Amino acid sequence: MPSALDQCIVLALHWHKEPFPTCVLAMFAQQPQDLVVVAGQPVTLPCAIPGYHGIVLWIKDGLALGVGRDLSGYPRYSVVGDHSAGEHHLKIQRVELMDDAIYECQAIQAAMRSRPARLTVLGVLAMFAQQPQDLVVVAGQPVTLPCAIPGYHGIVLWIKDGLALGVGRDLSEFHF
């Protein structure tokens, strides 16, 4: 996709009338940054592109949340700010673990992307759908310790006697 500068140059080369057109190149005045928030709190990811009046998309983990200010598929999400001033800030009400992702603001007609920003959501034990429980087991026999955290895409860490057993989303087997 051609950049805004490429489009401006092409426009200038094909213009045969007076006065000569001027191109205003859009630039990000504000971009999202990496943030760490506690689940349940609101957060706003900034995106400001003064002088740009085209379509702005917010991207979460590579997928578009909606077009412009229409984020109807995400009721806790909204695009806020003075649209005429180029403000397209993403506000998330009551952040949840499933909001932990990489976000990006894109100006479509200018072929611009903000820097990607990692939103890290810190959860609490109350958000576990199923917490591990103490079990009595037979030595030498396999045992399953279930732990469910719906919508969480971060790292799960199992600890035994103060030491990490392993790190990963799918720690399926550990012998000791």
N, CA, C and O atoms as a DFTB+ gen file, in Angstrom:
704 C
 N C O
     1  1       0.852      -1.170       0.000
     2  2       0.000       0.000       0.000
     3  2       0.899       1.235       0.000
     4  3       1.828       1.300       0.806
     5  1       0.660       2.222      -0.876
     6  2       1.508       3.405      -0.923
     7  2       1.341       4.248       0.335
     8  3       0.271       4.285       0.942
     9  1       2.416       4.920       0.708
    10  2       2.375       5.785       1.884
    11  2       1.691       7.098       1.526
    12  3       1.419       7.372       0.357
    13  1       1.415       7.912       2.555
    14  2       0.799       9.216       2.327
    15  2       1.711      10.093       1.476
    16  3       1.231      10.842       0.625
    17  1       3.028      10.007       1.697
    18  2       3.970      10.789       0.901
    19  2       3.926      10.346      -0.564
    20  3       3.929      11.186      -1.464
    21  1       3.885       9.036      -0.808
    22  2       3.779       8.526      -2.179
    23  2       2.504       9.039      -2.852
    24  3       2.530       9.448      -4.013
    25  1       1.387       9.016      -2.115
    26  2       0.121       9.482      -2.668
    27  2       0.187      10.972      -2.980
    28  3      -0.348      11.421      -3.994
    29  1       0.843      11.737      -2.111
    30  2       0.985      13.175      -2.321
    31  2       1.824      13.449      -3.565
    32  3       1.472      14.309      -4.372
    33  1       2.920      12.730      -3.724
    34  2       3.789      12.919      -4.885
    35  2       3.050      12.558      -6.170
    36  3       3.147      13.279      -7.162
    37  1       2.315      11.451      -6.160
    38  2       1.538      11.049      -7.336
    39  2       0.506      12.119      -7.661
    40  3       0.324      12.465      -8.828
    41  1      -0.170      12.647      -6.648
    42  2      -1.156      13.703      -6.856
    43  2      -0.482      14.921      -7.484
    44  3      -1.021      15.506      -8.424
    45  1       0.678      15.307      -6.983
    46  2       1.391      16.473      -7.506
    47  2       1.818      16.251      -8.956
    48  3       1.725      17.172      -9.767
    49  1       2.281      15.058      -9.297
    50  2       2.743      14.771     -10.654
    51  2       1.602      14.769     -11.676
    52  3       1.828      15.050     -12.853
    53  1       0.398      14.459     -11.243
    54  2      -0.737      14.383     -12.159
    55  2      -1.606      15.645     -12.143
    56  3      -2.654      15.673     -12.788
    57  1      -1.195      16.673     -11.428
    58  2      -1.985      17.897     -11.310
    59  2      -1.529      18.872     -12.387
    60  3      -0.348      19.213     -12.449
    61  1      -2.445      19.322     -13.233
    62  2      -2.072      20.218     -14.329
    63  2      -2.789      21.557     -14.235
    64  3      -2.828      22.304     -15.212
    65  1      -3.343      21.866     -13.099
    66  2      -4.090      23.116     -12.947
    67  2      -3.416      23.973     -11.889
    68  3      -2.601      23.491     -11.103
    69  1      -3.764      25.225     -11.884
    70  2      -3.302      26.140     -10.844
    71  2      -4.446      26.322      -9.867
    72  3      -5.587      26.186     -10.307
    73  1      -4.270      26.606      -8.629
    74  2      -2.987      26.585      -7.937
    75  2      -2.540      25.147      -7.685
    76  3      -3.351      24.221      -7.677
    77  1      -1.267      24.988      -7.486
    78  2      -0.694      23.663      -7.235
    79  2      -1.226      23.122      -5.910
    80  3      -1.268      23.861      -4.927
    81  1      -1.632      21.854      -5.856
    82  2      -2.199      21.317      -4.608
    83  2      -1.135      21.198      -3.515
    84  3       0.054      21.020      -3.779
    85  1      -1.611      21.303      -2.302
    86  2      -0.715      21.074      -1.166
    87  2      -1.161      19.805      -0.475
    88  3      -2.354      19.514      -0.390
    89  1      -0.218      19.072       0.004
    90  2      -0.527      17.835       0.714
    91  2      -0.156      18.009       2.175
    92  3       0.957      18.419       2.505
    93  1      -1.083      17.699       3.024
    94  2      -0.797      17.719       4.451
    95  2      -0.523      16.280       4.858
    96  3      -1.419      15.436       4.826
    97  1       0.701      16.006       5.235
    98  2       1.057      14.652       5.633
    99  2       0.655      14.425       7.082
   100  3       1.057      15.169       7.976
   101  1      -0.125      13.411       7.297
   102  2      -0.577      13.095       8.649
   103  2       0.558      12.464       9.444
   104  3       1.358      11.691       8.916
   105  1       0.606      12.809      10.713
   106  2       1.591      12.227      11.629
   107  2       0.912      11.985      12.970
   108  3      -0.003      12.715      13.353
   109  1       1.360      10.966      13.672
   110  2       0.820      10.689      14.993
   111  2       1.339      11.730      15.983
   112  3       2.548      11.907      16.133
   113  1       0.417      12.414      16.652
   114  2       0.788      13.307      17.751
   115  2       0.805      12.513      19.055
   116  3       1.565      12.829      19.970
   117  1      -0.034      11.484      19.135
   118  2      -0.072      10.581      20.292
   119  2      -0.234       9.164      19.772
   120  3      -0.983       8.913      18.828
   121  1       0.482       8.240      20.406
   122  2       0.387       6.825      20.061
   123  2       0.237       6.026      21.349
   124  3       0.650       6.477      22.417
   125  1      -0.355       4.835      21.245
   126  2      -0.460       4.008      22.451
   127  2       0.923       3.571      22.930
   128  3       1.860       3.441      22.143
   129  1       1.022       3.348      24.235
   130  2       2.262       2.875      24.851
   131  2       1.949       1.640      25.670
   132  3       0.798       1.393      26.028
   133  1       2.979       0.867      25.963
   134  2       2.805      -0.300      26.827
   135  2       2.263       0.153      28.177
   136  3       2.745       1.124      28.761
   137  1       1.251      -0.567      28.664
   138  2       0.636      -0.247      29.951
   139  2       0.388      -1.524      30.731
   140  3       0.171      -2.591      30.156
   141  1       0.423      -1.397      32.052
   142  2       0.050      -2.485      32.950
   143  2      -1.100      -1.956      33.793
   144  3      -0.966      -0.926      34.454
   145  1      -2.236      -2.662      33.774
   146  2      -3.414      -2.238      34.528
   147  2      -3.956      -3.407      35.339
   148  3      -3.702      -4.573      35.033
   149  1      -4.697      -3.070      36.365
   150  2      -5.335      -4.079      37.205
   151  2      -6.727      -4.350      36.654
   152  3      -7.451      -3.418      36.304
   153  1      -7.098      -5.605      36.576
   154  2      -8.429      -5.988      36.097
   155  2      -9.494      -5.218      36.866
   156  3      -9.396      -5.032      38.079
   157  1     -10.518      -4.774      36.133
   158  2     -11.617      -4.036      36.741
   159  2     -11.493      -2.530      36.591
   160  3     -12.477      -1.812      36.767
   161  1     -10.311      -2.039      36.270
   162  2     -10.087      -0.603      36.113
   163  2     -10.295      -0.194      34.653
   164  3     -10.168      -1.028      33.756
   165  1     -10.616       1.095      34.404
   166  2     -10.681       1.559      33.016
   167  2      -9.284       1.910      32.517
   168  3      -8.382       2.173      33.313
   169  1      -9.111       1.912      31.204
   170  2      -7.840       2.324      30.604
   171  2      -8.139       3.017      29.280
   172  3      -9.090       2.660      28.585
   173  1      -7.323       4.009      28.938
   174  2      -7.445       4.694      27.652
   175  2      -6.109       4.625      26.930
   176  3      -5.077       5.024      27.469
   177  1      -6.140       4.114      25.704
   178  2      -4.954       4.053      24.850
   179  2      -5.040       5.227      23.879
   180  3      -5.990       5.308      23.100
   181  1      -4.064       6.139      23.910
   182  2      -4.159       7.339      23.083
   183  2      -3.813       7.104      21.616
   184  3      -2.962       6.283      21.276
   185  1      -4.505       7.856      20.759
   186  2      -4.194       7.884      19.326
   187  2      -4.697       9.229      18.801
   188  3      -5.903       9.474      18.758
   189  1      -3.771      10.094      18.403
   190  2      -4.146      11.398      17.863
   191  2      -3.363      11.643      16.576
   192  3      -2.139      11.518      16.535
   193  1      -4.113      12.001      15.517
   194  2      -3.525      12.255      14.200
   195  2      -4.120      13.574      13.686
   196  3      -5.052      13.559      12.882
   197  1      -3.591      14.708      14.145
   198  2      -4.151      16.002      13.714
   199  2      -4.091      16.163      12.196
   200  3      -3.096      15.814      11.560
   201  1      -5.168      16.695      11.631
   202  2      -5.222      16.941      10.195
   203  2      -5.664      15.752       9.365
   204  3      -5.903      15.890       8.165
   205  1      -5.777      14.595       9.980
   206  2      -6.211      13.396       9.257
   207  2      -7.718      13.238       9.440
   208  3      -8.222      13.295      10.561
   209  1      -8.432      13.040       8.336
   210  2      -9.890      12.929       8.401
   211  2     -10.408      11.651       7.753
   212  3     -11.571      11.583       7.355
   213  1      -9.558      10.646       7.645
   214  2      -9.967       9.378       7.055
   215  2     -10.381       8.368       8.114
   216  3     -10.630       8.721       9.267
   217  1     -10.450       7.115       7.709
   218  2     -10.867       6.023       8.593
   219  2      -9.721       5.639       9.524
   220  3      -8.573       5.494       9.102
   221  1     -10.062       5.478      10.799
   222  2      -9.102       5.015      11.806
   223  2      -9.597       3.682      12.345
   224  3     -10.766       3.538      12.703
   225  1      -8.699       2.716      12.398
   226  2      -9.020       1.398      12.954
   227  2      -8.186       1.160      14.197
   228  3      -7.020       1.549      14.262
   229  1      -8.791       0.522      15.178
   230  2      -8.040      -0.013      16.311
   231  2      -7.901      -1.510      16.083
   232  3      -8.871      -2.194      15.757
   233  1      -6.686      -2.011      16.258
   234  2      -6.359      -3.413      16.034
   235  2      -5.971      -4.037      17.370
   236  3      -5.198      -3.456      18.132
   237  1      -6.512      -5.220      17.649
   238  2      -6.173      -5.975      18.865
   239  2      -5.636      -7.332      18.427
   240  3      -6.350      -8.116      17.801
   241  1      -4.393      -7.603      18.752
   242  2      -3.752      -8.871      18.368
   243  2      -3.954      -9.188      16.886
   244  3      -4.216     -10.336      16.525
   245  1      -3.831      -8.171      16.029
   246  2      -3.901      -8.372      14.587
   247  2      -5.289      -8.331      13.982
   248  3      -5.421      -8.420      12.761
   249  1      -6.333      -8.200      14.796
   250  2      -7.709      -8.183      14.285
   251  2      -8.358      -6.828      14.542
   252  3      -8.211      -6.262      15.626
   253  1      -9.079      -6.303      13.541
   254  2      -9.753      -5.009      13.678
   255  2     -10.907      -5.118      14.670
   256  3     -11.682      -6.074      14.639
   257  1     -11.006      -4.117      15.555
   258  2     -12.102      -4.085      16.526
   259  2     -13.380      -3.525      15.908
   260  3     -14.478      -3.808      16.389
   261  1     -13.245      -2.746      14.863
   262  2     -14.385      -2.119      14.205
   263  2     -13.870      -1.018      13.302
   264  3     -12.661      -0.820      13.185
   265  1     -14.782      -0.297      12.662
   266  2     -14.399       0.778      11.751
   267  2     -14.750       2.113      12.389
   268  3     -15.877       2.319      12.838
   269  1     -13.775       3.022      12.426
   270  2     -14.015       4.339      13.006
   271  2     -14.407       4.226      14.468
   272  3     -13.716       3.602      15.274
   273  1     -15.532       4.845      14.787
   274  2     -16.000       4.835      16.178
   275  2     -16.990       3.709      16.456
   276  3     -17.487       3.588      17.575
   277  1     -17.280       2.889      15.459
   278  2     -18.233       1.787      15.632
   279  2     -17.513       0.531      16.120
   280  3     -16.924      -0.210      15.334
   281  1     -17.574       0.312      17.422
   282  2     -16.996      -0.889      18.032
   283  2     -18.114      -1.692      18.680
   284  3     -17.968      -2.183      19.799
   285  1     -19.231      -1.822      17.972
   286  2     -20.439      -2.430      18.535
   287  2     -20.240      -3.869      18.986
   288  3     -20.992      -4.353      19.832
   289  1     -19.259      -4.556      18.450
   290  2     -18.994      -5.925      18.881
   291  2     -18.264      -5.998      20.210
   292  3     -18.051      -7.086      20.745
   293  1     -17.884      -4.857      20.744
   294  2     -17.117      -4.794      21.992
   295  2     -17.765      -3.754      22.906
   296  3     -17.338      -2.599      22.915
   297  1     -18.785      -4.140      23.674
   298  2     -19.555      -3.168      24.450
   299  2     -18.752      -2.394      25.501
   300  3     -19.153      -1.294      25.881
   301  1     -17.640      -2.935      25.973
   302  2     -16.832      -2.209      26.967
   303  2     -15.826      -1.269      26.308
   304  3     -15.156      -0.499      26.996
   305  1     -15.716      -1.326      24.978
   306  2     -14.748      -0.520      24.242
   307  2     -15.459       0.670      23.591
   308  3     -16.600       0.554      23.144
   309  1     -14.769       1.814      23.546
   310  2     -15.291       2.966      22.807
   311  2     -14.121       3.808      22.314
   312  3     -13.041       3.806      22.904
   313  1     -14.359       4.528      21.217
   314  2     -13.366       5.465      20.701
   315  2     -13.813       6.841      21.169
   316  3     -14.919       7.284      20.862
   317  1     -12.938       7.518      21.919
   318  2     -13.277       8.799      22.529
   319  2     -12.307       9.875      22.058
   320  3     -11.261       9.580      21.478
   321  1     -12.671      11.123      22.318
   322  2     -11.831      12.261      21.954
   323  2     -12.522      13.119      20.915
   324  3     -13.590      12.770      20.412
   325  1     -11.906      14.240      20.600
   326  2     -12.432      15.186      19.623
   327  2     -12.054      14.702      18.222
   328  3     -10.922      14.879      17.772
   329  1     -13.019      14.093      17.550
   330  2     -12.775      13.521      16.217
   331  2     -12.270      14.583      15.244
   332  3     -11.385      14.306      14.434
   333  1     -12.823      15.798      15.314
   334  2     -12.413      16.859      14.382
   335  2     -10.966      17.297      14.611
   336  3     -10.342      17.868      13.717
   337  1     -10.434      17.033      15.797
   338  2      -9.030      17.351      16.105
   339  2      -8.119      16.152      15.852
   340  3      -6.922      16.203      16.133
   341  1      -8.694      15.070      15.319
   342  2      -7.897      13.887      15.005
   343  2      -7.674      12.953      16.178
   344  3      -6.768      12.121      16.141
   345  1      -8.492      13.077      17.230
   346  2      -8.345      12.223      18.414
   347  2      -9.205      10.974      18.275
   348  3     -10.408      11.055      18.024
   349  1      -8.572       9.825      18.442
   350  2      -9.249       8.530      18.299
   351  2      -8.761       7.600      19.410
   352  3      -8.255       6.513      19.130
   353  1      -8.910       8.018      20.658
   354  2      -8.405       7.251      21.796
   355  2      -9.314       6.048      22.062
   356  3     -10.538       6.161      21.997
   357  1      -8.709       4.906      22.360
   358  2      -9.474       3.696      22.672
   359  2      -9.642       3.605      24.182
   360  3      -8.663       3.508      24.921
   361  1     -10.895       3.638      24.635
   362  2     -11.193       3.524      26.065
   363  2     -11.812       2.160      26.326
   364  3     -12.755       1.754      25.647
   365  1     -11.274       1.459      27.314
   366  2     -11.812       0.156      27.710
   367  2     -12.317       0.296      29.140
   368  3     -11.552       0.609      30.052
   369  1     -13.607       0.063      29.324
   370  2     -14.207       0.097      30.659
   371  2     -14.003      -1.248      31.341
   372  3     -14.086      -2.287      30.686
   373  1     -13.742      -1.249      32.616
   374  2     -13.629      -2.487      33.411
   375  2     -12.773      -3.536      32.687
   376  3     -13.278      -4.567      32.244
   377  1     -11.497      -3.259      32.578
   378  2     -10.559      -4.149      31.883
   379  2     -10.654      -5.566      32.446
   380  3     -10.740      -5.762      33.658
   381  1     -10.636      -6.545      31.547
   382  2     -10.672      -7.961      31.917
   383  2      -9.401      -8.644      31.428
   384  3      -8.664      -8.087      30.614
   385  1      -9.148      -9.841      31.922
   386  2      -7.954     -10.578      31.514
   387  2      -7.909     -10.786      30.003
   388  3      -6.828     -10.805      29.414
   389  1      -9.068     -10.941      29.371
   390  2      -9.100     -11.155      27.919
   391  2      -8.678      -9.910      27.134
   392  3      -8.463      -9.994      25.924
   393  1      -8.556      -8.763      27.797
   394  2      -8.102      -7.543      27.134
   395  2      -6.579      -7.475      27.049
   396  3      -6.035      -6.594      26.384
   397  1      -5.895      -8.393      27.712
   398  2      -4.435      -8.474      27.671
   399  2      -4.030      -8.809      26.235
   400  3      -4.260      -9.924      25.765
   401  1      -3.423      -7.834      25.533
   402  2      -3.147      -8.016      24.100
   403  2      -2.213      -6.919      23.600
   404  3      -1.794      -6.036      24.349
   405  1      -1.903      -7.005      22.309
   406  2      -1.149      -5.965      21.608
   407  2      -2.161      -5.115      20.835
   408  3      -2.973      -5.649      20.080
   409  1      -2.112      -3.793      21.022
   410  2      -3.041      -2.873      20.368
   411  2      -2.276      -1.942      19.424
   412  3      -1.107      -1.620      19.635
   413  1      -2.986      -1.529      18.378
   414  2      -2.382      -0.651      17.373
   415  2      -3.479       0.221      16.776
   416  3      -4.597      -0.242      16.550
   417  1      -3.157       1.476      16.525
   418  2      -4.069       2.427      15.886
   419  2      -3.607       2.593      14.438
   420  3      -2.420       2.802      14.188
   421  1      -4.543       2.501      13.480
   422  2      -4.169       2.609      12.068
   423  2      -4.984       3.697      11.372
   424  3      -6.201       3.779      11.537
   425  1      -4.299       4.526      10.595
   426  2      -4.933       5.532       9.746
   427  2      -4.921       4.953       8.330
   428  3      -3.885       4.951       7.665
   429  1      -6.061       4.469       7.878
   430  2      -6.133       3.675       6.655
   431  2      -5.707       4.444       5.405
   432  3      -4.807       4.001       4.692
   433  1      -6.340       5.594       5.123
   434  2      -6.021       6.313       3.889
   435  2      -4.586       6.841       3.871
   436  3      -4.014       7.023       2.796
   437  1      -4.001       7.088       5.032
   438  2      -2.612       7.564       5.097
   439  2      -1.630       6.397       5.176
   440  3      -0.418       6.609       5.196
   441  1      -2.145       5.167       5.220
   442  2      -1.311       3.961       5.306
   443  2      -0.319       4.062       6.463
   444  3       0.870       3.779       6.315
   445  1      -0.844       4.476       7.622
   446  2       0.008       4.640       8.804
   447  2      -0.450       3.721       9.925
   448  3      -1.640       3.456      10.096
   449  1       0.519       3.250      10.675
   450  2       0.248       2.433      11.860
   451  2       0.989       3.042      13.037
   452  3       2.122       3.505      12.905
   453  1       0.339       3.035      14.178
   454  2       1.035       3.457      15.388
   455  2       2.016       2.365      15.788
   456  3       2.000       1.266      15.234
   457  1       2.849       2.675      16.734
   458  2       3.693       1.613      17.283
   459  2       2.771       0.644      18.021
   460  3       1.781       1.082      18.608
   461  1       3.057      -0.632      18.010
   462  2       2.238      -1.583      18.767
   463  2       2.462      -1.367      20.261
   464  3       3.577      -1.087      20.702
   465  1       1.392      -1.501      21.025
   466  2       1.478      -1.314      22.471
   467  2       0.916      -2.538      23.174
   468  3      -0.160      -3.020      22.820
   469  1       1.623      -3.033      24.147
   470  2       1.210      -4.204      24.926
   471  2       0.407      -3.718      26.136
   472  3       0.907      -2.949      26.956
   473  1      -0.841      -4.177      26.235
   474  2      -1.651      -3.930      27.423
   475  2      -1.579      -5.197      28.261
   476  3      -2.058      -6.253      27.850
   477  1      -0.979      -5.082      29.438
   478  2      -0.860      -6.216      30.351
   479  2      -1.887      -6.033      31.454
   480  3      -1.907      -5.003      32.128
   481  1      -2.734      -7.026      31.635
   482  2      -3.786      -6.964      32.645
   483  2      -3.410      -7.886      33.795
   484  3      -3.210      -9.087      33.610
   485  1      -3.319      -7.302      34.983
   486  2      -3.016      -8.081      36.176
   487  2      -4.323      -8.560      36.785
   488  3      -5.215      -7.759      37.066
   489  1      -4.434      -9.847      36.985
   490  2      -5.653     -10.420      37.542
   491  2      -5.513     -10.694      39.023
   492  3      -4.453     -10.488      39.615
   493  1      -6.582     -11.154      39.601
   494  2      -6.607     -11.545      41.005
   495  2      -7.206     -12.939      41.093
   496  3      -7.880     -13.383      40.163
   497  1      -6.969     -13.630      42.193
   498  2      -7.467     -15.001      42.340
   499  2      -8.979     -15.111      42.165
   500  3      -9.477     -16.154      41.740
   501  1      -9.704     -14.062      42.484
   502  2     -11.161     -14.108      42.359
   503  2     -11.601     -14.297      40.906
   504  3     -12.761     -14.621      40.651
   505  1     -10.693     -14.100      39.959
   506  2     -11.063     -14.222      38.557
   507  2     -10.876     -15.641      38.030
   508  3     -11.211     -15.921      36.879
   509  1     -10.350     -16.529      38.850
   510  2     -10.199     -17.919      38.428
   511  2     -11.578     -18.563      38.358
   512  3     -12.381     -18.410      39.278
   513  1     -11.854     -19.275      37.284
   514  2     -13.105     -20.025      37.194
   515  2     -12.980     -21.299      38.022
   516  3     -13.961     -21.776      38.592
   517  1     -11.777     -21.841      38.082
   518  2     -11.527     -23.045      38.868
   519  2     -10.121     -22.927      39.445
   520  3      -9.137     -22.924      38.706
   521  1     -10.033     -22.831      40.772
   522  2      -8.739     -22.712      41.429
   523  2      -8.230     -24.089      41.819
   524  3      -9.016     -24.986      42.123
   525  1      -6.910     -24.256      41.809
   526  2      -6.347     -25.531      42.256
   527  2      -6.718     -25.792      43.719
   528  3      -6.787     -24.864      44.524
   529  1      -6.952     -27.044      44.046
   530  2      -7.315     -27.448      45.407
   531  2      -6.277     -28.431      45.937
   532  3      -5.613     -29.118      45.161
   533  1      -6.141     -28.494      47.257
   534  2      -5.282     -29.513      47.861
   535  2      -5.907     -30.882      47.604
   536  3      -7.122     -31.052      47.705
   537  1      -5.055     -31.861      47.268
   538  2      -5.525     -33.215      46.991
   539  2      -4.673     -34.224      47.745
   540  3      -3.485     -34.004      47.978
   541  1      -5.298     -35.334      48.123
   542  2      -4.560     -36.476      48.670
   543  2      -4.422     -37.468      47.523
   544  3      -5.417     -37.863      46.916
   545  1      -3.186     -37.871      47.227
   546  2      -2.938     -38.748      46.082
   547  2      -2.096     -39.940      46.506
   548  3      -1.478     -39.935      47.571
   549  1      -2.080     -40.957      45.662
   550  2      -1.281     -42.161      45.892
   551  2       0.075     -41.954      45.227
   552  3       0.145     -41.567      44.060
   553  1       1.150     -42.209      45.964
   554  2       2.499     -42.043      45.429
   555  2       2.676     -42.874      44.167
   556  3       2.260     -44.031      44.119
   557  1       3.291     -42.290      43.152
   558  2       3.568     -42.990      41.906
   559  2       2.428     -42.954      40.907
   560  3       2.607     -43.354      39.757
   561  1       1.258     -42.483      41.322
   562  2       0.105     -42.418      40.420
   563  2      -0.017     -41.007      39.830
   564  3       0.266     -40.021      40.510
   565  1      -0.438     -40.917      38.568
   566  2      -0.614     -39.585      37.974
   567  2      -1.786     -38.849      38.625
   568  3      -2.741     -39.464      39.099
   569  1      -1.691     -37.544      38.635
   570  2      -2.751     -36.711      39.196
   571  2      -2.913     -35.472      38.309
   572  3      -1.943     -34.961      37.750
   573  1      -4.133     -35.013      38.195
   574  2      -4.415     -33.798      37.434
   575  2      -4.839     -32.711      38.408
   576  3      -5.745     -32.906      39.219
   577  1      -4.179     -31.573      38.321
   578  2      -4.540     -30.405      39.129
   579  2      -5.153     -29.373      38.183
   580  3      -4.424     -28.658      37.495
   581  1      -6.476     -29.289      38.142
   582  2      -7.109     -28.362      37.199
   583  2      -6.983     -26.904      37.650
   584  3      -6.980     -26.601      38.843
   585  1      -6.882     -26.030      36.679
   586  2      -6.832     -24.593      36.924
   587  2      -7.395     -23.924      35.679
   588  3      -6.841     -24.090      34.592
   589  1      -8.472     -23.180      35.811
   590  2      -9.100     -22.544      34.650
   591  2      -9.191     -21.038      34.861
   592  3      -9.670     -20.570      35.894
   593  1      -8.722     -20.287      33.865
   594  2      -8.774     -18.830      33.897
   595  2      -9.354     -18.380      32.554
   596  3      -8.594     -18.138      31.617
   597  1     -10.675     -18.262      32.436
   598  2     -11.302     -17.937      31.147
   599  2     -10.817     -16.607      30.571
   600  3     -10.740     -15.599      31.274
   601  1     -10.495     -16.627      29.290
   602  2     -10.114     -15.410      28.596
   603  2      -8.703     -14.938      28.843
   604  3      -8.287     -13.932      28.270
   605  1      -7.948     -15.635      29.682
   606  2      -6.589     -15.199      29.988
   607  2      -5.628     -15.774      28.967
   608  3      -5.661     -16.967      28.667
   609  1      -4.764     -14.907      28.431
   610  2      -3.819     -15.339      27.408
   611  2      -2.377     -15.107      27.835
   612  3      -1.472     -15.127      27.002
   613  1      -2.160     -14.889      29.118
   614  2      -0.815     -14.633      29.614
   615  2      -0.120     -15.908      30.036
   616  3      -0.515     -17.007      29.647
   617  1       0.905     -15.752      30.825
   618  2       1.714     -16.881      31.283
   619  2       1.140     -17.433      32.582
   620  3       0.773     -16.675      33.480
   621  1       1.066     -18.753      32.674
   622  2       0.622     -19.430      33.895
   623  2       1.853     -20.032      34.551
   624  3       2.654     -20.697      33.895
   625  1       1.998     -19.799      35.830
   626  2       3.163     -20.284      36.560
   627  2       2.704     -21.177      37.704
   628  3       1.952     -20.735      38.573
   629  1       3.152     -22.431      37.711
   630  2       2.866     -23.363      38.797
   631  2       4.054     -23.341      39.761
   632  3       5.210     -23.363      39.337
   633  1       3.755     -23.296      41.061
   634  2       4.807     -23.230      42.079
   635  2       4.615     -24.364      43.072
   636  3       3.502     -24.607      43.538
   637  1       5.714     -25.066      43.399
   638  2       5.702     -26.129      44.408
   639  2       6.844     -25.851      45.376
   640  3       7.999     -25.725      44.970
   641  1       6.511     -25.756      46.655
   642  2       7.508     -25.482      47.692
   643  2       8.328     -24.235      47.372
   644  3       9.531     -24.193      47.632
   645  1       7.673     -23.222      46.808
   646  2       8.341     -21.961      46.521
   647  2       9.142     -21.926      45.237
   648  3       9.747     -20.900      44.926
   649  1       9.167     -23.012      44.482
   650  2       9.930     -23.068      43.239
   651  2       8.999     -23.252      42.047
   652  3       8.026     -24.003      42.113
   653  1       9.312     -22.556      40.957
   654  2       8.509     -22.668      39.740
   655  2       8.710     -24.039      39.117
   656  3       9.843     -24.478      38.919
   657  1       7.598     -24.724      38.805
   658  2       7.665     -26.033      38.154
   659  2       7.846     -25.895      36.655
   660  3       8.516     -26.719      36.034
   661  1       7.277     -24.897      36.086
   662  2       7.355     -24.698      34.643
   663  2       6.514     -23.504      34.272
   664  3       5.637     -23.086      35.028
   665  1       6.782     -22.962      33.120
   666  2       6.067     -21.788      32.657
   667  2       5.422     -22.111      31.323
   668  3       6.051     -22.712      30.452
   669  1       4.175     -21.714      31.163
   670  2       3.533     -21.907      29.868
   671  2       2.035     -21.906      29.988
   672  3       1.477     -21.973      31.083
   673  1       1.401     -21.830      28.853
   674  2      -0.058     -21.848      28.813
   675  2      -0.591     -23.257      28.976
   676  3      -1.679     -23.454      29.516
   677  1       0.165     -24.236      28.514
   678  2      -0.301     -25.618      28.536
   679  2       0.733     -26.519      29.194
   680  3       1.273     -27.422      28.556
   681  1       1.004     -26.275      30.454
   682  2       1.909     -27.156      31.186
   683  2       1.110     -28.417      31.467
   684  3       0.344     -28.472      32.428
   685  1       1.288     -29.420      30.636
   686  2       0.421     -30.589      30.722
   687  2       1.003     -31.721      31.549
   688  3       0.253     -32.577      32.019
   689  1       2.313     -31.755      31.741
   690  2       2.883     -32.881      32.465
   691  2       4.156     -32.446      33.174
   692  3       5.011     -31.773      32.599
   693  1       4.260     -32.842      34.425
   694  2       5.471     -32.548      35.193
   695  2       5.704     -33.704      36.149
   696  3       4.775     -34.143      36.828
   697  1       6.924     -34.199      36.209
   698  2       7.253     -35.334      37.077
   699  2       8.172     -34.875      38.193
   700  3       9.122     -34.125      37.969
   701  1       7.870     -35.346      39.421
   702  2       8.779     -35.095      40.545
   703  2       8.627     -36.197      41.566
   704  3       9.302     -36.182      42.596
